Coordinates of C-alpha atoms in Angstrom, one line a residue:
M1 CA -26.1 4.4 -22.4
N2 CA -29.0 2.7 -24.9
T3 CA -26.4 0.9 -25.9
I4 CA -25.2 -0.6 -22.4
A5 CA -26.9 -4.5 -21.8
L6 CA -28.8 -4.6 -19.0
S7 CA -28.5 -6.6 -16.2
G8 CA -28.6 -8.7 -13.2
T9 CA -30.6 -6.3 -10.3
R10 CA -29.3 -8.4 -7.4
M11 CA -27.0 -6.0 -6.0
V12 CA -28.9 -2.7 -5.6
H13 CA -31.9 -5.3 -3.7
K14 CA -29.8 -6.0 -0.9
F15 CA -27.6 -2.6 -0.4
S16 CA -31.8 -1.3 -0.8
Y17 CA -32.5 -4.1 2.5
I18 CA -29.1 -1.8 4.3
L19 CA -30.6 1.7 3.3
V20 CA -33.8 1.8 5.7
F21 CA -31.5 1.2 9.4
S22 CA -30.1 4.5 8.4
R23 CA -30.4 7.8 6.1
K24 CA -27.6 8.9 8.3
L25 CA -24.5 8.6 6.3
C26 CA -20.6 10.2 6.5
D27 CA -19.1 11.9 3.9
C28 CA -15.5 10.1 4.5
S29 CA -12.8 12.0 1.8
F30 CA -9.4 9.7 0.4
D31 CA -7.4 11.5 -2.6
G32 CA -7.1 9.5 -5.7
D33 CA -4.1 10.2 -6.6
K34 CA -2.0 8.4 -3.7
S35 CA -3.5 4.7 -5.7
D36 CA -0.8 2.5 -6.6
N37 CA -1.4 1.5 -9.8
G38 CA -4.4 2.5 -10.6
F39 CA -6.3 -0.9 -9.7
R40 CA -6.7 -2.4 -6.7
Y41 CA -9.9 0.8 -5.6
I42 CA -11.6 -2.2 -4.3
E43 CA -9.4 -2.1 -1.5
E44 CA -7.3 1.1 -1.6
P45 CA -9.0 3.3 0.4
L46 CA -8.8 0.9 3.6
K47 CA -5.5 1.0 3.1
R48 CA -5.6 4.6 3.2
L49 CA -6.8 4.1 7.4
W50 CA -4.1 1.1 7.6
K51 CA -1.9 4.3 6.0
N52 CA -3.0 6.8 8.4
S53 CA -2.9 4.6 11.7
D54 CA -0.2 4.3 14.1
F55 CA 0.3 1.4 11.4
G56 CA 2.9 3.1 9.4
S57 CA 3.9 5.5 11.9
C58 CA 7.8 6.1 12.6
G59 CA 6.7 9.4 14.9
S60 CA 7.4 12.7 14.6
E61 CA 9.8 16.6 14.7
N62 CA 6.9 19.0 16.0
R63 CA 8.4 22.3 14.4
D64 CA 7.9 25.8 16.5
N65 CA 8.4 28.3 13.5
G66 CA 9.6 30.6 16.3
N67 CA 12.2 28.4 16.7
Y68 CA 12.9 26.8 13.5
S69 CA 16.6 27.7 12.8
Q70 CA 18.0 26.5 16.0
R71 CA 15.7 22.8 14.9
K72 CA 17.6 22.6 11.6
W73 CA 20.7 23.4 13.0
F74 CA 19.8 20.5 15.7
F75 CA 18.4 18.0 13.1
E76 CA 21.9 19.2 10.7
N77 CA 24.3 17.9 13.8
V78 CA 22.4 14.6 14.1
R79 CA 22.2 14.0 10.6
I80 CA 26.2 14.5 10.6
D81 CA 26.4 12.7 13.9
A82 CA 24.6 9.7 11.9
A83 CA 26.8 10.0 9.0
R84 CA 30.5 9.7 11.3
V85 CA 28.6 6.9 13.1
L86 CA 27.8 4.8 9.7
D87 CA 31.5 5.6 8.5
I88 CA 32.7 3.4 11.6
L89 CA 29.9 0.8 11.2
R90 CA 31.1 0.9 7.3
Q91 CA 34.9 -0.5 8.7
D92 CA 33.8 -3.4 11.1
G93 CA 35.1 -6.1 11.3
P94 CA 38.5 -8.0 12.0
G95 CA 40.8 -6.6 13.8
F96 CA 39.1 -3.0 14.1
D97 CA 37.0 -2.0 16.9
A98 CA 33.7 -0.5 16.0
K99 CA 32.6 -0.1 20.1
A100 CA 35.3 1.3 20.7
A101 CA 35.2 3.7 17.9
L102 CA 31.9 5.1 18.7
S103 CA 32.6 4.7 21.7
E104 CA 35.4 7.9 21.1
L105 CA 33.4 10.0 18.9
D106 CA 32.0 11.6 22.3
L107 CA 28.2 11.7 20.6
R108 CA 25.3 13.1 22.6
V109 CA 23.3 9.3 21.7
S110 CA 19.8 10.5 21.4
G111 CA 16.1 8.9 19.9
L112 CA 16.7 11.1 17.0
L113 CA 20.2 9.6 16.6
V114 CA 19.7 6.3 16.4
R115 CA 16.5 6.8 14.1
E116 CA 19.2 8.2 11.8
V117 CA 21.6 5.5 11.9
L118 CA 18.7 2.5 11.5
A119 CA 17.1 4.3 8.6
G120 CA 20.9 4.7 7.3
I121 CA 20.9 1.5 7.7
L122 CA 17.8 0.0 6.3
R123 CA 18.6 2.9 2.7
N124 CA 21.7 0.1 2.2
I125 CA 20.4 -3.6 2.6
G126 CA 20.7 -4.9 -0.5
I127 CA 20.9 -8.7 -2.1
D128 CA 24.3 -9.5 -1.0
N129 CA 24.4 -7.5 2.3
K130 CA 21.8 -8.8 4.3
T131 CA 23.3 -10.7 7.1
R132 CA 25.9 -7.7 8.0
C133 CA 23.3 -5.1 7.7
A134 CA 21.8 -6.9 9.8
K135 CA 24.5 -7.0 12.3
L136 CA 25.2 -3.9 12.1
G137 CA 22.7 -2.4 13.0
Y138 CA 22.1 -4.8 16.4
K139 CA 25.7 -4.1 17.1
F140 CA 24.6 -0.1 17.2
F141 CA 20.9 -0.9 18.7
I142 CA 23.2 -2.2 21.3
W143 CA 26.2 -0.2 22.0
S144 CA 23.5 2.9 21.4
S145 CA 21.4 1.4 24.5
Q146 CA 24.2 1.5 27.3
Q147 CA 24.6 5.0 26.9
E148 CA 24.1 7.3 29.6
N149 CA 20.7 9.2 29.8
Y150 CA 19.8 7.5 27.1
R151 CA 16.9 4.4 26.8
H152 CA 15.2 2.9 23.2
T153 CA 11.8 4.0 21.8
A154 CA 9.2 2.0 21.2
N155 CA 9.7 3.8 17.0
N156 CA 13.7 2.7 17.5
Y157 CA 12.7 -1.1 18.5
H158 CA 10.1 -0.8 15.2
L159 CA 13.5 0.2 13.5
I160 CA 15.5 -2.6 14.2
M161 CA 12.6 -5.0 13.6
K162 CA 12.4 -3.5 10.6
I163 CA 15.8 -4.1 9.4
F164 CA 16.0 -7.8 10.4
A165 CA 13.0 -8.2 8.7
D166 CA 14.0 -6.8 5.5
C167 CA 17.2 -9.3 6.1
E168 CA 15.2 -11.9 6.8
E169 CA 16.1 -12.6 10.0
F170 CA 13.5 -14.3 11.3
K171 CA 13.9 -15.8 14.5
A172 CA 16.1 -12.2 15.7
M173 CA 12.4 -10.8 14.9
W174 CA 10.8 -12.7 17.5
R175 CA 13.4 -12.3 20.0
L176 CA 14.0 -8.7 19.9
L177 CA 9.4 -8.9 20.3
D178 CA 10.2 -10.3 23.2
E179 CA 12.9 -8.5 24.4
M180 CA 10.7 -5.0 23.9
V181 CA 7.9 -6.9 26.1
E182 CA 10.0 -7.5 28.6
N183 CA 11.4 -3.7 28.9
G184 CA 8.1 -2.9 29.2
F185 CA 7.0 -1.1 25.8
P186 CA 3.7 -2.0 24.5
T187 CA 3.3 -3.9 21.0
T188 CA 1.8 -2.2 19.0
A189 CA -0.5 -2.0 15.7
R190 CA 3.0 -1.1 13.6
T191 CA 4.7 -4.2 16.0
F192 CA 1.9 -6.2 14.2
N193 CA 2.3 -5.1 10.4
I194 CA 6.1 -5.2 10.7
L195 CA 6.1 -8.4 11.5
I196 CA 2.7 -9.9 9.8
C197 CA 4.7 -8.9 6.2
T198 CA 7.6 -10.8 6.8
C199 CA 6.5 -13.4 8.6
G200 CA 3.6 -14.4 5.9
G201 CA 5.7 -15.1 3.0
A202 CA 7.6 -17.7 5.4
G203 CA 4.3 -19.5 6.3
L204 CA 4.2 -17.9 10.2
A205 CA 1.9 -15.5 9.5
R206 CA -1.2 -17.6 12.0
K207 CA 1.5 -18.0 14.2
V208 CA 1.6 -14.2 14.0
V209 CA -1.6 -13.4 14.0
E210 CA -2.4 -15.7 17.5
R211 CA 0.2 -14.4 19.2
F212 CA -1.3 -10.5 19.1
I213 CA -4.7 -12.2 19.7
K214 CA -3.5 -13.8 22.9
S215 CA -1.5 -10.9 23.6
K216 CA -3.0 -8.0 26.9
T217 CA -0.6 -5.6 26.1
F218 CA -1.6 -5.1 22.5
N219 CA -1.8 -1.3 21.8
Y220 CA -4.8 -1.8 18.7
R221 CA -5.5 2.8 18.7
P222 CA -7.0 3.6 17.0
F223 CA -9.6 0.8 16.6
K224 CA -11.9 -0.2 18.2
H225 CA -10.3 -3.6 19.4
S226 CA -7.4 -5.5 18.3
Y227 CA -9.4 -7.9 16.0
N228 CA -10.3 -4.7 13.6
A229 CA -6.4 -3.8 13.9
I230 CA -5.1 -7.0 12.5
L231 CA -7.6 -7.3 10.0
L232 CA -6.1 -4.3 8.7
S233 CA -2.9 -5.5 8.3
L234 CA -3.9 -9.0 7.0
L235 CA -6.0 -6.6 4.3
A236 CA -3.7 -5.2 2.8
I237 CA -1.3 -8.1 2.4
R238 CA -4.0 -9.8 0.6
E239 CA -3.8 -12.5 3.5
Y240 CA -8.2 -13.3 2.7
K241 CA -8.2 -17.1 4.2
L242 CA -6.5 -15.9 7.4
I243 CA -9.1 -12.6 7.3
E244 CA -12.1 -15.4 7.2
W245 CA -9.9 -17.1 10.3
V246 CA -9.6 -14.1 12.4
H247 CA -13.0 -13.5 12.6
Q248 CA -14.3 -16.8 13.3
Q249 CA -11.9 -15.7 16.1
M250 CA -13.6 -12.8 17.1
L251 CA -17.2 -14.1 17.1
V252 CA -15.6 -17.2 19.3
E253 CA -14.5 -14.1 21.6
G254 CA -17.7 -12.6 21.9
Y255 CA -16.5 -9.2 19.6
C256 CA -19.3 -8.0 17.5
P257 CA -18.2 -7.2 13.7
D258 CA -18.4 -2.9 13.1
T259 CA -18.8 -1.7 9.6
L260 CA -15.3 -1.6 9.6
T261 CA -14.9 -5.1 10.2
Y262 CA -17.5 -6.0 7.7
N263 CA -16.0 -3.8 4.5
I264 CA -12.8 -5.5 5.3
L265 CA -14.5 -9.5 5.2
M266 CA -16.8 -8.7 2.4
C267 CA -13.6 -7.5 0.3
A268 CA -11.3 -10.7 1.2
K269 CA -15.1 -12.7 0.3
Y270 CA -15.5 -11.0 -3.3
R271 CA -11.5 -11.5 -3.3
L272 CA -12.1 -15.7 -3.0
G273 CA -14.6 -15.4 -5.2
K274 CA -17.6 -15.7 -2.6
L275 CA -19.7 -13.3 -3.6
H276 CA -22.5 -15.9 -1.6
H277 CA -20.9 -14.7 1.1
F278 CA -20.3 -11.7 0.4
H279 CA -23.9 -11.3 -0.8
R280 CA -24.9 -13.1 3.3
L281 CA -22.8 -9.9 5.0
L282 CA -24.3 -7.4 2.9
D283 CA -27.9 -8.7 4.5
E284 CA -26.4 -8.9 8.5
M285 CA -24.9 -5.5 7.8
G286 CA -28.1 -4.4 7.5
R287 CA -29.6 -6.5 10.1
S288 CA -26.9 -5.7 12.1
G289 CA -27.4 -1.9 12.4
F290 CA -24.7 -0.5 10.4
S291 CA -25.7 1.9 7.8
P292 CA -23.1 2.0 4.4
D293 CA -20.1 3.7 4.5
F294 CA -17.8 5.2 1.6
H295 CA -15.8 2.5 2.2
T296 CA -19.4 0.1 1.9
Y297 CA -20.1 2.1 -1.3
N298 CA -16.3 1.5 -3.1
V299 CA -16.9 -2.3 -2.4
L300 CA -20.6 -2.3 -3.9
L301 CA -19.6 0.1 -6.9
H302 CA -16.5 -2.4 -8.1
V303 CA -18.6 -5.7 -7.7
L304 CA -21.3 -4.3 -9.6
G305 CA -18.8 -2.9 -12.7
K306 CA -16.7 -6.0 -12.5
G307 CA -19.6 -7.7 -12.8
N308 CA -21.0 -5.6 -15.6
K309 CA -23.9 -4.7 -14.0
P310 CA -23.9 -1.1 -14.9
I311 CA -27.3 -0.6 -15.0
A312 CA -27.2 -1.5 -10.8
A313 CA -24.4 0.8 -10.5
L314 CA -26.1 3.7 -11.7
K315 CA -29.5 3.0 -9.2
L316 CA -26.8 3.3 -7.0
L317 CA -25.0 6.1 -7.6
N318 CA -28.3 7.9 -8.1
H319 CA -30.4 6.1 -4.6
M320 CA -26.5 7.6 -3.4
K321 CA -27.1 11.1 -4.5
E322 CA -30.6 10.9 -2.8
I323 CA -30.3 9.9 0.7
G324 CA -27.4 13.0 0.8
F325 CA -24.2 11.0 0.1
D326 CA -22.3 12.1 -3.0
P327 CA -20.5 10.0 -4.9
S328 CA -16.3 10.9 -4.6
I329 CA -14.1 10.2 -8.2
L330 CA -12.4 7.5 -6.4
H331 CA -16.5 6.0 -6.3
F332 CA -16.3 6.3 -10.2
T333 CA -13.3 4.9 -11.0
T334 CA -13.8 2.4 -8.6
L335 CA -16.7 1.7 -10.9
I336 CA -14.8 2.2 -14.1
D337 CA -11.9 0.3 -13.0
G338 CA -15.0 -2.9 -12.8
L339 CA -16.4 -1.9 -15.8
S340 CA -13.2 -1.7 -17.7
R341 CA -12.2 -5.8 -16.4
A342 CA -15.3 -6.7 -17.6
G343 CA -14.4 -5.4 -21.3
N344 CA -17.6 -2.4 -20.9
L345 CA -15.9 0.2 -22.6
D346 CA -19.3 2.2 -23.6
A347 CA -19.5 2.0 -19.6
C348 CA -16.4 3.0 -18.3
N349 CA -17.1 5.7 -21.2
Y350 CA -20.5 6.6 -20.2
F351 CA -19.5 6.6 -16.4
F352 CA -16.3 8.8 -17.7
D353 CA -18.5 11.2 -19.1
E354 CA -21.3 11.7 -16.7
M355 CA -18.0 11.9 -13.9
I356 CA -17.1 15.0 -15.4
K357 CA -20.7 16.6 -15.7
N358 CA -20.8 15.4 -11.7
G359 CA -18.5 18.5 -11.3
F360 CA -15.4 16.1 -11.1
V361 CA -11.7 16.9 -13.4
P362 CA -10.3 13.4 -14.0
D363 CA -7.0 12.6 -12.0
V364 CA -4.6 11.1 -13.3
V365 CA -5.5 7.5 -11.5
C366 CA -8.9 7.9 -13.3
Y367 CA -7.5 8.6 -16.8
T368 CA -4.7 5.8 -16.3
V369 CA -7.8 3.5 -15.2
M370 CA -9.3 4.0 -19.1
I371 CA -6.0 4.2 -21.0
T372 CA -5.4 -0.3 -19.3
G373 CA -8.5 -0.5 -20.5
Y374 CA -8.4 0.3 -23.8
I375 CA -5.0 -1.0 -23.9
V376 CA -5.8 -4.5 -23.0
A377 CA -9.0 -4.3 -25.2
G378 CA -5.8 -3.4 -27.9
E379 CA -7.4 -0.4 -29.0
L380 CA -4.0 1.4 -29.0
E381 CA -5.2 4.3 -30.8
K382 CA -8.7 5.2 -28.5
A383 CA -5.4 4.7 -25.9
R384 CA -3.5 7.7 -27.0
E385 CA -6.6 9.9 -27.4
I386 CA -7.1 9.9 -23.7
F387 CA -3.0 10.1 -22.7
D388 CA -2.9 13.6 -25.1
E389 CA -6.0 14.4 -23.4
M390 CA -4.9 13.9 -19.4
I391 CA -2.1 15.8 -20.5
A392 CA -3.4 18.7 -22.2
R393 CA -5.2 18.8 -19.0
G394 CA -2.4 19.3 -16.9
Q395 CA -2.4 16.0 -15.7
L396 CA 1.1 14.7 -15.9
P397 CA 1.4 10.4 -16.8
N398 CA 2.8 8.3 -13.9
V399 CA 4.4 5.9 -13.9
F400 CA 2.5 3.1 -14.3
T401 CA 0.5 5.8 -17.2
Y402 CA 3.3 4.4 -19.2
N403 CA 3.7 1.6 -18.4
S404 CA 0.4 1.1 -20.0
M405 CA 1.4 2.4 -22.7
I406 CA 4.6 1.0 -23.3
R407 CA 2.9 -2.0 -23.2
G408 CA 0.3 -1.9 -25.9
L409 CA 3.4 -0.3 -28.1
C410 CA 4.5 -3.5 -27.7
M411 CA 1.7 -5.5 -27.9
A412 CA 1.4 -2.9 -31.4
G413 CA 5.1 -3.5 -32.2
K414 CA 6.5 -0.7 -32.0
F415 CA 9.1 -1.0 -30.2
E416 CA 11.1 2.1 -31.5
E417 CA 8.0 3.9 -30.4
A418 CA 8.0 2.1 -26.4
R419 CA 11.7 2.8 -26.7
C420 CA 11.0 6.9 -27.2
M421 CA 8.3 7.0 -24.8
L422 CA 10.5 6.2 -21.7
K423 CA 13.1 8.6 -22.7
E424 CA 10.5 10.5 -22.7
M425 CA 8.9 9.8 -19.4
G426 CA 12.9 11.5 -18.1
S427 CA 11.8 14.3 -19.8
R428 CA 8.4 14.8 -17.3
G429 CA 10.5 14.2 -14.1
C430 CA 8.7 10.8 -13.7
K431 CA 11.8 8.0 -13.2
P432 CA 11.3 4.5 -15.1
N433 CA 10.9 2.0 -12.4
F434 CA 11.2 -1.8 -12.3
L435 CA 7.8 -2.8 -13.9
V436 CA 8.5 -0.9 -16.7
Y437 CA 11.9 -1.6 -17.3
N438 CA 10.4 -5.1 -16.9
T439 CA 7.8 -4.6 -19.2
L440 CA 9.9 -3.0 -22.1
V441 CA 12.9 -5.7 -21.8
N442 CA 10.3 -9.0 -21.9
N443 CA 8.3 -7.7 -24.3
L444 CA 12.1 -7.0 -26.6
R445 CA 13.0 -10.3 -26.1
N446 CA 9.8 -12.7 -26.7
A447 CA 9.9 -10.8 -30.0
G448 CA 13.5 -11.7 -30.7
K449 CA 14.9 -8.6 -30.3
L450 CA 17.2 -9.2 -27.9
S451 CA 20.6 -6.7 -28.9
E452 CA 17.5 -3.9 -27.3
A453 CA 16.4 -5.9 -25.0
R454 CA 20.0 -5.6 -23.7
E455 CA 20.6 -1.9 -24.2
V456 CA 17.5 -1.2 -21.8
I457 CA 18.8 -4.0 -19.1
K458 CA 22.3 -1.4 -19.2
E459 CA 19.9 2.1 -19.3
M460 CA 18.4 0.2 -17.1
A461 CA 21.4 -0.9 -14.4
E462 CA 22.7 3.3 -14.7
N463 CA 19.6 4.1 -12.9
G464 CA 20.1 1.7 -10.1
Q465 CA 17.4 -1.0 -10.8
Y466 CA 18.2 -4.4 -10.0
V467 CA 19.2 -5.9 -12.8
H468 CA 19.3 -10.0 -11.7
R469 CA 15.7 -9.4 -11.0
L470 CA 14.4 -9.9 -14.8
K471 CA 13.8 -13.1 -16.1
V472 CA 16.1 -12.4 -18.6
Q473 CA 16.0 -16.6 -19.5
G474 CA 18.3 -17.1 -23.0
M475 CA 19.6 -14.1 -22.9

């Protein structure tokens, strides 16, 4: 550790200020394997809260073991009926009355059937059929609502709303929201999430937020108040400036921030580069009597890592242990990620070894962070060593691991090896995604290897990827 440069301790001083308020810290768990790309650890655990809330819940069926066969038979029949409905909807057009044909099926319309049909339409939305999918989805939605002994659920409203979202039918989404409220359904955190994820890109994010802030029927469980539900959703879609605005509205309305609020605000301030605000929030959190939790530590470690302050980070980790809050594998991974972004690979290696000494087995996410750090630094051979080590230790690479390795091979001009690694992915049960294909194609194109790039594009199309998204100018 003597090779690591000593830098500022301001963060530790501020952190110590918080600690005087309480020695009792909650030990939350997080499965680091579920991170999407080995990065953004400053936000990923908070997003897990978002995923575990009813933001992402479409409802589920509870299965009693004693009635499993009967339930399985029921579900299978519903799937068969849904396939019949979808087949009729595909035929809809001039000279064909889909509603009449659906009625002739003499189906027992249930919430599960409606969900299966709408989910089927959602899965089949493509670049060329958005308008048709939106019309067919709504046609079936209206038809099913008119059937005897059936009433739509909030989850089915969310599904048709998601269809409108993916089809970019913004006005239809708003009309559906009004209809949902008129019919007595509460707008939930999931309703808000569907709208904000869609309308954010269309420049309507603030309009969505204002409506939900003013709503008297917004069901924001399991959060303390609606502002936290809104803030967490905004963090998931990286609307950092809007987070600042919502925070101001929250204070105007007399709501006091809690630990979750402070964590989200600190993430936003950090992402916006407002470190002076970050420090101010940290002090305010302590003065308000709130102790750091799992997520607070994660944010602090990332900031220290990205700021290339390994000594301060080490003091923070030791302090966590002293107060009975044992760092998790995610805390180490977060720190390593920040340090790798700062280019301090010596510190990355030190904390990687420290993590193992603390009894943690590096997972695919941690290995991917280490590999990516060496790739960015141009040290392909060291990245290879870690790649081979992770496989030897039983950790299978994911698409992000392979993407980093393929990028490194391309940077070194080893295009044949990069293409071989693409094929290797399939043999290991890891299907290449658009990110991997895009990396390889762009590097081949930039190297003037246009014929090879075309071969990869052809393979990509055969595997069901949307080729039109590739930037293939000059090809």
